[in-house]
Amino acid sequence: TSSWTHEAPCASLPSRTSSWTHEAPCASLPSRTSSWTHEASETSPVTTIMIHNIPHRLDTSGLCRLLGQLGFAQEIDFLNLPESERAGVNIGVAFINFTTPEVAQRARTVLNKYQFPGSKRKSRVTVGRIQGKEANVA
C-alpha cells in the first residue's frame, strides 16, 4: 500500500512512488495507510465517495488535475488512488473525501457516468464504505 501525505498543489504530486511527502497538493491530501476497519453508518453524512472505472493509466497527479478542472481541488481533504504493485498502474478505483456533504453530493452528480478523456467507459460513483477523512486515514 502506498503511503503519502500532502501539503501542496496538484501539480506537485509525483506520479507513482511507494512512499512520499509533499508540501501542498489538492488541498493537503493524506492517503490511507491502515486496514479498512471503520464502517459508514446509515445516518452519517456522506463525504467520501468511491469512483469506479478510472482509466488504469491515470495517476494521482492526473486525477488531481482533473478534479481541479472540475472545480473540486480545494474541496478535497483525502484522495487514494490505489495501484497494482505488480502492474504499476491504478486498479481502476479512487476513494475521495470532500470537505462537506454538499460538495460530495455535487461531486457524485458530476462524476457519475463521467467519461474520462481517452476512455470509452463511463465512471460509476458509489458512497464510500468508510466515511470521513479521519476514518480513512486511520
Short mmCIF file of C-alpha atoms in Angstrom, two decimals:
data_model
loop_
_atom_site.label_atom_id
_atom_site.label_comp_id
_atom_site.label_asym_id
_atom_site.label_seq_id
_atom_site.Cartn_x
_atom_site.Cartn_y
_atom_site.Cartn_z
CA THR A 1 0.00 0.00 0.00
CA SER A 2 1.35 3.44 -0.84
CA SER A 3 1.59 5.92 1.96
CA TRP A 4 1.82 9.65 1.48
CA THR A 5 0.81 12.93 2.97
CA HIS A 6 0.30 16.16 1.08
CA GLU A 7 0.57 19.77 1.79
CA ALA A 8 1.00 21.00 -1.80
CA PRO A 9 -0.90 21.77 -5.05
CA CYS A 10 -1.95 19.10 -7.51
CA ALA A 11 0.86 19.98 -9.89
CA SER A 12 3.48 18.92 -7.34
CA LEU A 13 2.21 15.36 -6.96
CA PRO A 14 4.59 12.72 -8.25
CA SER A 15 3.06 10.10 -10.47
CA ARG A 16 3.95 6.80 -8.79
CA THR A 17 6.10 6.03 -5.77
CA SER A 18 5.67 3.83 -2.77
CA SER A 19 6.22 6.48 -0.12
CA TRP A 20 6.46 10.26 -0.37
CA THR A 21 5.65 13.52 1.35
CA HIS A 22 4.59 16.79 -0.29
CA GLU A 23 4.47 20.39 0.51
CA ALA A 24 0.87 21.03 -0.75
CA PRO A 25 -1.49 19.13 -3.25
CA CYS A 26 -5.25 19.00 -3.82
CA ALA A 27 -5.60 20.90 -0.52
CA SER A 28 -3.45 18.59 1.70
CA LEU A 29 -4.45 15.05 0.86
CA PRO A 30 -3.47 12.29 3.24
CA SER A 31 -3.62 8.74 1.98
CA ARG A 32 -4.86 5.58 3.61
CA THR A 33 -2.16 3.59 5.36
CA SER A 34 -4.05 1.13 7.57
CA SER A 35 -6.65 -1.59 7.17
CA TRP A 36 -10.22 -0.63 6.33
CA THR A 37 -11.99 -1.25 9.60
CA HIS A 38 -14.33 1.71 10.04
CA GLU A 39 -17.84 1.31 8.67
CA ALA A 40 -20.07 4.14 7.50
CA SER A 41 -23.28 4.43 9.47
CA GLU A 42 -26.56 4.90 7.67
CA THR A 43 -27.10 8.20 9.49
CA SER A 44 -23.63 9.62 8.79
CA PRO A 45 -23.40 12.46 6.30
CA VAL A 46 -21.74 11.29 3.07
CA THR A 47 -18.41 12.96 2.38
CA THR A 48 -16.44 10.01 0.97
CA ILE A 49 -17.14 8.55 -2.45
CA MET A 50 -15.66 5.73 -4.48
CA ILE A 51 -15.21 6.27 -8.21
CA HIS A 52 -15.15 3.11 -10.36
CA ASN A 53 -13.86 2.66 -13.94
CA ILE A 54 -10.97 5.09 -13.69
CA PRO A 55 -8.59 4.57 -16.64
CA HIS A 56 -5.64 2.49 -15.41
CA ARG A 57 -3.07 4.83 -16.97
CA LEU A 58 -4.33 7.81 -14.90
CA ASP A 59 -2.03 8.57 -11.97
CA THR A 60 -2.68 10.56 -8.81
CA SER A 61 -1.44 13.86 -10.23
CA GLY A 62 -3.60 13.42 -13.35
CA LEU A 63 -6.68 12.66 -11.27
CA CYS A 64 -5.94 15.61 -9.03
CA ARG A 65 -5.58 17.90 -12.06
CA LEU A 66 -8.86 16.63 -13.49
CA LEU A 67 -10.67 17.17 -10.19
CA GLY A 68 -9.25 20.69 -10.14
CA GLN A 69 -10.55 21.36 -13.65
CA LEU A 70 -13.97 20.19 -12.47
CA GLY A 71 -13.81 22.67 -9.58
CA PHE A 72 -13.08 20.30 -6.69
CA ALA A 73 -9.36 20.75 -5.88
CA GLN A 74 -9.91 22.98 -2.85
CA GLU A 75 -12.79 20.80 -1.63
CA ILE A 76 -10.84 17.54 -1.20
CA ASP A 77 -9.07 16.55 2.01
CA PHE A 78 -8.35 12.88 1.20
CA LEU A 79 -7.66 11.05 -2.05
CA ASN A 80 -6.50 7.48 -2.51
CA LEU A 81 -5.90 6.03 -5.96
CA PRO A 82 -4.63 2.51 -5.16
CA GLU A 83 -2.28 0.96 -7.65
CA SER A 84 -1.30 -2.57 -8.51
CA GLU A 85 2.18 -3.22 -7.19
CA ARG A 86 2.78 -5.74 -9.95
CA ALA A 87 1.49 -3.68 -12.88
CA GLY A 88 2.43 -0.22 -11.57
CA VAL A 89 -0.90 1.31 -12.65
CA ASN A 90 -4.03 2.18 -10.68
CA ILE A 91 -6.60 -0.57 -10.08
CA GLY A 92 -9.47 1.45 -11.56
CA VAL A 93 -10.99 2.93 -8.40
CA ALA A 94 -10.39 6.00 -6.26
CA PHE A 95 -11.55 6.97 -2.79
CA ILE A 96 -12.10 10.69 -2.30
CA ASN A 97 -13.30 12.58 0.76
CA PHE A 98 -14.76 16.04 0.30
CA THR A 99 -14.86 18.79 2.90
CA THR A 100 -18.67 18.90 3.13
CA PRO A 101 -21.60 16.60 2.33
CA GLU A 102 -22.89 19.22 -0.14
CA VAL A 103 -19.66 19.17 -2.14
CA ALA A 104 -19.63 15.35 -2.03
CA GLN A 105 -23.16 15.30 -3.46
CA ARG A 106 -22.16 17.71 -6.22
CA ALA A 107 -19.14 15.51 -7.00
CA ARG A 108 -21.38 12.43 -7.11
CA THR A 109 -23.58 14.18 -9.66
CA VAL A 110 -20.69 15.47 -11.79
CA LEU A 111 -18.56 12.31 -11.67
CA ASN A 112 -21.24 9.62 -12.04
CA LYS A 113 -21.27 8.45 -15.67
CA TYR A 114 -18.32 10.76 -16.34
CA GLN A 115 -16.27 9.80 -19.38
CA PHE A 116 -12.60 10.30 -18.63
CA PRO A 117 -10.62 11.79 -21.54
CA GLY A 118 -9.40 9.00 -23.82
CA SER A 119 -11.62 6.34 -22.22
CA LYS A 120 -14.65 4.59 -23.69
CA ARG A 121 -16.04 3.56 -20.29
CA LYS A 122 -18.08 5.82 -18.06
CA SER A 123 -17.39 6.09 -14.36
CA ARG A 124 -19.70 4.90 -11.65
CA VAL A 125 -19.81 6.62 -8.26
CA THR A 126 -20.82 4.92 -5.04
CA VAL A 127 -20.86 6.02 -1.42
CA GLY A 128 -17.64 5.08 0.36
CA ARG A 129 -17.99 2.30 2.91
CA ILE A 130 -15.69 4.31 5.18
CA GLN A 131 -16.75 7.92 5.69
CA GLY A 132 -14.66 10.96 6.62
CA LYS A 133 -11.03 11.96 6.40
CA GLU A 134 -10.14 10.75 9.89
CA ALA A 135 -11.63 7.28 9.39
CA ASN A 136 -9.94 6.91 6.00
CA VAL A 137 -6.53 7.94 7.30
CA ALA A 138 -6.75 5.82 10.48
#
